[in-house]
Short mmCIF file of C-alpha atoms in Angstrom, two decimals:
data_model
loop_
_atom_site.label_atom_id
_atom_site.label_comp_id
_atom_site.label_asym_id
_atom_site.label_seq_id
_atom_site.Cartn_x
_atom_site.Cartn_y
_atom_site.Cartn_z
CA UNK E 1 -7.62 12.83 -5.12
CA UNK E 2 -8.61 15.89 -3.13
CA UNK E 3 -6.44 17.92 -0.83
CA UNK E 4 -7.04 21.16 1.05
CA UNK E 5 -4.72 23.61 2.76
CA UNK E 6 -5.07 26.08 5.63
CA UNK E 7 -2.74 28.11 7.80
CA UNK E 8 -2.63 27.82 11.57
CA UNK E 9 -0.28 30.44 12.97
CA UNK E 10 3.10 29.67 11.50
CA UNK E 11 2.17 26.20 10.23
CA UNK E 12 0.65 25.13 6.92
CA UNK E 13 -1.80 22.27 7.36
CA UNK E 14 -2.35 20.17 4.22
CA UNK E 15 -5.24 17.72 4.54
CA UNK E 16 -5.72 14.72 2.26
CA UNK E 17 -9.47 14.35 1.73
CA UNK E 18 -9.20 10.96 0.03
CA UNK E 19 -9.04 7.47 1.50
CA UNK E 20 -6.06 6.12 -0.46
CA UNK E 21 -2.56 7.24 -1.39
CA UNK E 22 -1.66 4.25 -3.55
CA UNK E 23 0.06 3.59 -6.88
CA UNK E 24 -2.96 5.02 -8.71
CA UNK E 25 -2.76 8.28 -6.74
CA UNK E 26 0.94 8.75 -5.98
CA UNK E 27 1.86 11.04 -8.88
CA UNK E 28 -1.19 13.23 -8.37
CA UNK E 29 -0.42 13.45 -4.66
CA UNK E 30 3.12 14.64 -5.39
CA UNK E 31 1.90 17.21 -7.94
CA UNK E 32 -0.73 18.58 -5.54
CA UNK E 33 1.76 18.76 -2.68
CA UNK E 34 4.17 20.71 -4.86
CA UNK E 35 1.41 23.08 -5.99
CA UNK E 36 -0.12 23.63 -2.56
CA UNK E 37 3.14 24.20 -0.71
CA UNK E 38 4.54 26.61 -3.32
CA UNK E 39 2.78 29.65 -1.86
CA UNK E 40 4.49 29.78 1.56
CA UNK E 41 7.64 28.82 3.46
CA UNK E 42 5.93 27.60 6.62
CA UNK E 43 6.56 24.14 8.08
CA UNK E 44 3.94 21.70 6.75
CA UNK E 45 1.78 19.28 8.71
CA UNK E 46 0.24 16.64 6.43
CA UNK E 47 -3.06 15.52 7.92
CA UNK E 48 -3.59 11.87 6.99
CA UNK E 49 -6.56 11.23 9.29
CA UNK E 50 -8.92 10.47 6.38
CA UNK E 51 -6.42 8.20 4.61
CA UNK E 52 -7.22 4.55 5.24
CA UNK E 53 -4.58 3.03 3.00
CA UNK E 54 -1.03 3.81 1.87
CA UNK E 55 1.12 1.43 -0.20
CA UNK E 56 4.84 1.66 -0.96
CA UNK E 57 4.18 4.01 -3.89
CA UNK E 58 2.19 6.35 -1.64
CA UNK E 59 4.86 6.13 1.02
CA UNK E 60 7.51 6.98 -1.59
CA UNK E 61 5.44 9.98 -2.70
CA UNK E 62 5.24 11.29 0.89
CA UNK E 63 9.04 10.91 1.23
CA UNK E 64 9.46 12.69 -2.12
CA UNK E 65 7.35 15.59 -0.80
CA UNK E 66 9.53 15.79 2.32
CA UNK E 67 12.59 15.93 0.08
CA UNK E 68 11.39 18.63 -2.26
CA UNK E 69 10.35 20.85 0.68
CA UNK E 70 14.02 20.72 1.71
CA UNK E 71 15.93 20.79 4.97
CA UNK E 72 14.73 24.23 6.02
CA UNK E 73 11.05 23.42 5.71
CA UNK E 74 9.98 20.34 7.66
CA UNK E 75 7.13 18.04 6.67
CA UNK E 76 5.39 16.41 9.61
CA UNK E 77 2.53 13.92 9.63
CA UNK E 78 -0.59 13.71 11.75
CA UNK E 79 -3.53 11.39 12.29
CA UNK E 80 -2.17 8.08 11.00
CA UNK E 81 -4.93 5.45 10.76
CA UNK E 82 -4.04 1.82 11.65
CA UNK E 83 -2.96 0.49 8.22
CA UNK E 84 -1.03 3.65 7.44
CA UNK E 85 0.76 3.47 10.81
CA UNK E 86 1.58 -0.19 10.14
CA UNK E 87 3.16 0.56 6.75
CA UNK E 88 5.24 3.38 8.26
CA UNK E 89 6.37 1.14 11.15
CA UNK E 90 7.27 -1.89 8.98
CA UNK E 91 9.35 0.23 6.61
CA UNK E 92 10.83 2.17 9.58
CA UNK E 93 9.81 5.43 7.90
CA UNK E 94 8.11 6.35 11.19
CA UNK E 95 11.63 7.30 12.32
CA UNK E 96 12.10 9.74 9.49
CA UNK E 97 9.00 11.87 10.18
CA UNK E 98 7.69 13.60 13.25
CA UNK E 99 4.26 12.09 13.70
CA UNK E 100 1.47 13.79 15.67
CA UNK E 101 -1.70 12.06 16.79
CA UNK E 102 -3.80 14.95 15.46
CA UNK E 103 -3.53 18.36 13.79
CA UNK E 104 -4.51 19.94 17.12
CA UNK E 105 -1.57 18.28 18.82
CA UNK E 106 0.76 19.60 16.10
CA UNK E 107 -0.66 23.12 16.46
CA UNK E 108 -0.03 23.10 20.20
CA UNK E 109 3.53 21.88 20.06
CA UNK E 110 6.57 23.95 19.30
CA UNK E 111 8.12 20.75 17.97
CA UNK E 112 6.10 21.09 14.77
CA UNK E 113 7.87 24.35 13.98
CA UNK E 114 11.30 22.82 13.77
CA UNK E 115 12.85 20.06 11.69
CA UNK J 1 -12.85 -3.92 -14.64
CA UNK J 2 -12.71 -6.67 -12.10
CA UNK J 3 -14.67 -9.84 -12.60
CA UNK J 4 -15.69 -11.64 -9.50
CA UNK J 5 -16.40 -15.33 -9.90
CA UNK J 6 -16.14 -18.72 -8.34
CA UNK J 7 -12.80 -20.50 -8.49
CA UNK J 8 -12.49 -22.36 -11.80
CA UNK J 9 -11.71 -25.81 -10.44
CA UNK J 10 -13.90 -25.76 -7.36
CA UNK J 11 -17.36 -27.25 -7.07
CA UNK J 12 -20.11 -24.90 -5.84
CA UNK J 13 -19.61 -24.15 -2.15
CA UNK J 14 -22.07 -25.31 0.47
CA UNK J 15 -23.01 -21.77 1.32
CA UNK J 16 -26.15 -22.77 3.15
CA UNK J 17 -24.22 -24.96 5.60
CA UNK J 18 -21.51 -22.36 6.29
CA UNK J 19 -23.11 -18.96 5.93
CA UNK J 20 -20.06 -17.03 7.17
CA UNK J 21 -17.30 -18.75 5.21
CA UNK J 22 -16.19 -17.51 1.84
CA UNK J 23 -15.82 -20.05 -0.98
CA UNK J 24 -12.64 -19.82 -3.07
CA UNK J 25 -12.82 -16.93 -5.48
CA UNK J 26 -10.97 -15.55 -8.47
CA UNK J 27 -10.67 -11.93 -9.56
CA UNK J 28 -9.54 -11.16 -13.10
CA UNK J 29 -8.46 -7.74 -14.30
CA UNK J 30 -6.33 -5.88 -16.82
CA UNK J 31 -3.13 -4.75 -15.17
CA UNK J 32 -3.43 -1.02 -14.45
CA UNK J 33 -2.97 0.82 -11.17
CA UNK J 34 -6.67 1.77 -11.10
CA UNK J 35 -7.86 -1.78 -11.82
CA UNK J 36 -5.53 -3.14 -9.14
CA UNK J 37 -7.08 -0.69 -6.67
CA UNK J 38 -10.61 -1.78 -7.65
CA UNK J 39 -9.64 -5.45 -7.32
CA UNK J 40 -8.24 -4.85 -3.82
CA UNK J 41 -11.43 -3.06 -2.77
CA UNK J 42 -13.57 -5.88 -4.21
CA UNK J 43 -11.40 -8.45 -2.46
CA UNK J 44 -11.69 -6.66 0.89
CA UNK J 45 -15.49 -6.57 0.54
CA UNK J 46 -15.58 -10.28 -0.31
CA UNK J 47 -13.27 -11.24 2.57
CA UNK J 48 -15.28 -9.15 5.03
CA UNK J 49 -18.10 -11.63 4.52
CA UNK J 50 -15.96 -14.39 6.04
CA UNK J 51 -16.46 -14.18 9.80
CA UNK J 52 -13.23 -16.11 10.47
CA UNK J 53 -11.02 -13.25 9.25
CA UNK J 54 -10.02 -10.44 11.61
CA UNK J 55 -9.79 -6.79 10.63
CA UNK J 56 -6.01 -7.00 11.14
CA UNK J 57 -5.83 -9.88 8.65
CA UNK J 58 -7.84 -7.91 6.08
CA UNK J 59 -5.37 -5.02 6.47
CA UNK J 60 -2.36 -7.30 6.04
CA UNK J 61 -3.94 -8.84 2.93
CA UNK J 62 -4.51 -5.40 1.46
CA UNK J 63 -0.93 -4.24 2.11
CA UNK J 64 0.64 -7.40 0.64
CA UNK J 65 -1.63 -7.66 -2.40
CA UNK J 66 -1.21 -3.96 -3.20
CA UNK J 67 2.54 -4.53 -3.46
CA UNK J 68 2.24 -7.74 -5.45
CA UNK J 69 -0.28 -6.33 -7.94
CA UNK J 70 1.72 -3.08 -8.29
CA UNK J 71 4.77 -5.16 -9.17
CA UNK J 72 2.78 -6.87 -11.93
CA UNK J 73 1.54 -3.52 -13.29
CA UNK J 74 4.89 -1.73 -13.05
CA UNK J 75 7.40 -4.50 -13.79
CA UNK J 76 5.92 -7.65 -15.34
CA UNK J 77 3.91 -5.64 -17.91
CA UNK J 78 6.18 -2.58 -18.15
CA UNK J 79 7.11 -3.38 -21.77
CA UNK J 80 3.62 -3.87 -23.16
CA UNK J 81 1.65 -1.52 -20.90
CA UNK J 82 -0.90 -3.98 -19.59
CA UNK J 83 -2.06 -7.59 -19.64
CA UNK J 84 -4.19 -10.15 -17.82
CA UNK J 85 -3.98 -10.74 -14.10
CA UNK J 86 -5.75 -13.53 -12.21
CA UNK J 87 -5.93 -13.41 -8.44
CA UNK J 88 -7.11 -16.60 -6.74
CA UNK J 89 -8.01 -16.52 -3.07
CA UNK J 90 -8.90 -19.29 -0.66
CA UNK J 91 -9.49 -18.97 3.06
CA UNK J 92 -8.02 -21.92 4.95
CA UNK J 93 -7.63 -22.91 8.58
CA UNK J 94 -5.93 -19.94 10.24
CA UNK J 95 -4.52 -18.78 6.93
CA UNK J 96 -5.49 -17.15 3.64
CA UNK J 97 -3.89 -18.46 0.44
CA UNK J 98 -3.41 -16.43 -2.73
CA UNK J 99 -2.15 -17.32 -6.18
CA UNK J 100 -1.45 -14.55 -8.69
CA UNK J 101 -0.94 -15.27 -12.38
CA UNK J 102 0.26 -12.91 -15.09
CA UNK J 103 1.74 -13.34 -18.56
CA UNK J 104 4.36 -10.63 -18.21
CA UNK J 105 8.14 -10.73 -17.96
CA UNK J 106 9.64 -13.28 -15.56
CA UNK J 107 11.34 -12.07 -12.41
CA UNK J 108 15.05 -11.36 -12.93
CA UNK J 109 17.08 -14.59 -12.62
CA UNK J 110 13.80 -16.39 -11.89
CA UNK J 111 13.89 -15.25 -8.27
CA UNK J 112 11.78 -13.02 -6.07
CA UNK J 113 13.63 -9.97 -4.74
CA UNK J 114 14.78 -9.90 -1.12
CA UNK J 115 13.83 -7.30 1.45
CA UNK J 116 15.91 -4.19 0.89
CA UNK J 117 17.37 -2.64 4.03
CA UNK J 118 17.59 1.11 3.74
CA UNK J 119 20.06 3.25 5.62
CA UNK J 120 17.78 5.89 7.12
CA UNK J 121 20.53 7.80 8.91
CA UNK J 122 21.57 9.70 5.84
CA UNK J 123 20.91 13.06 4.24
CA UNK J 124 17.36 14.09 3.52
CA UNK J 125 18.19 14.12 -0.21
CA UNK J 126 19.31 10.47 -0.07
CA UNK J 127 16.22 9.05 1.62
CA UNK J 128 14.63 6.20 -0.34
CA UNK J 129 11.45 6.90 -2.32
CA UNK J 130 10.94 3.29 -3.32
CA UNK J 131 12.15 -0.23 -2.73
CA UNK J 132 9.82 -0.80 0.21
CA UNK J 133 7.54 -3.31 -1.49
CA UNK J 134 9.43 -6.59 -1.06
CA UNK J 135 10.18 -5.83 2.56
CA UNK J 136 6.46 -5.46 3.23
CA UNK J 137 5.64 -8.62 1.26
CA UNK J 138 8.31 -10.71 2.98
CA UNK J 139 7.54 -9.33 6.47
CA UNK J 140 3.81 -10.02 6.19
CA UNK J 141 3.64 -13.39 4.45
CA UNK J 142 3.76 -16.83 6.04
CA UNK J 143 4.90 -18.49 2.81
CA UNK J 144 5.94 -17.17 -0.57
CA UNK J 145 6.92 -19.04 -3.74
CA UNK J 146 7.41 -18.29 -7.41
CA UNK J 147 7.10 -20.45 -10.46
CA UNK J 148 7.38 -19.68 -14.17
CA UNK J 149 5.31 -22.00 -16.30
CA UNK J 150 3.73 -21.78 -19.76
CA UNK J 151 4.81 -18.16 -20.15
CA UNK J 152 3.09 -17.27 -16.88
CA UNK J 153 4.39 -15.91 -13.62
CA UNK J 154 2.75 -17.85 -10.80
CA UNK J 155 3.20 -16.32 -7.38
CA UNK J 156 1.79 -18.22 -4.41
CA UNK J 157 1.62 -16.70 -0.98
CA UNK J 158 -0.15 -17.17 2.30
CA UNK J 159 -1.03 -14.79 5.08
CA UNK J 160 -1.71 -15.79 8.66
CA UNK J 161 -5.16 -15.02 10.00
CA UNK J 162 -4.39 -12.95 13.10
CA UNK J 163 -6.87 -13.44 15.93
CA UNK J 164 -9.17 -10.44 16.32
#
């Protein structure tokens, strides 16, 4: 699994450069998220536009990342592809996250800066 | 690794007469998260060759079978680490049938778990990080049944072929 990080103003954008966050990748995803978000306190936008598939383990890992970032540091999502959006909708976890259509949309909205 | 082969009990399919229909197939693999992923990718490729199946159906199949195979890896074989899994697939009229066999532990009380309803209006720290799998399986399957026979778990399920 590959992930990259950049800063856009007062947001940290973490991009998943892999096509699957599944049971085989969930632990690594959590470890990388912890590592990559350790260096700042900025709200995080997780760019999932290259991720074609998420299963319940991957979904759980994304929720775990939201939890370890804590209340003061929101984790938002952007760029959900069709299967990923379907898994979030069926499990109702789309209500738990703020979801942007793209990283650009997140950058342009003040909403991304707050929980 | 995954072995792709014709269904054991089925005579050779008349491929020439029906070029875009997939004959029944069986995938066999050792239960690990990586092998389950490979099997799902192989299955998607095989099902893509069947012109009757929509992209939405392929997605539903992938979501459901990911949960079912993860359950086998994480629960049925949790004591011994791994074991054999057979995944049989047959495309029917408006539906895709699957049978999964493993030699792991039976389901508790011989029953498949129900969908778990999470309370999402709670503290961040209390949000669920798991327990989504059976909800997805039950929401996305047309039929679902479980049998324990000869030391094997036999899970049969079907998924509706959504029109494109």
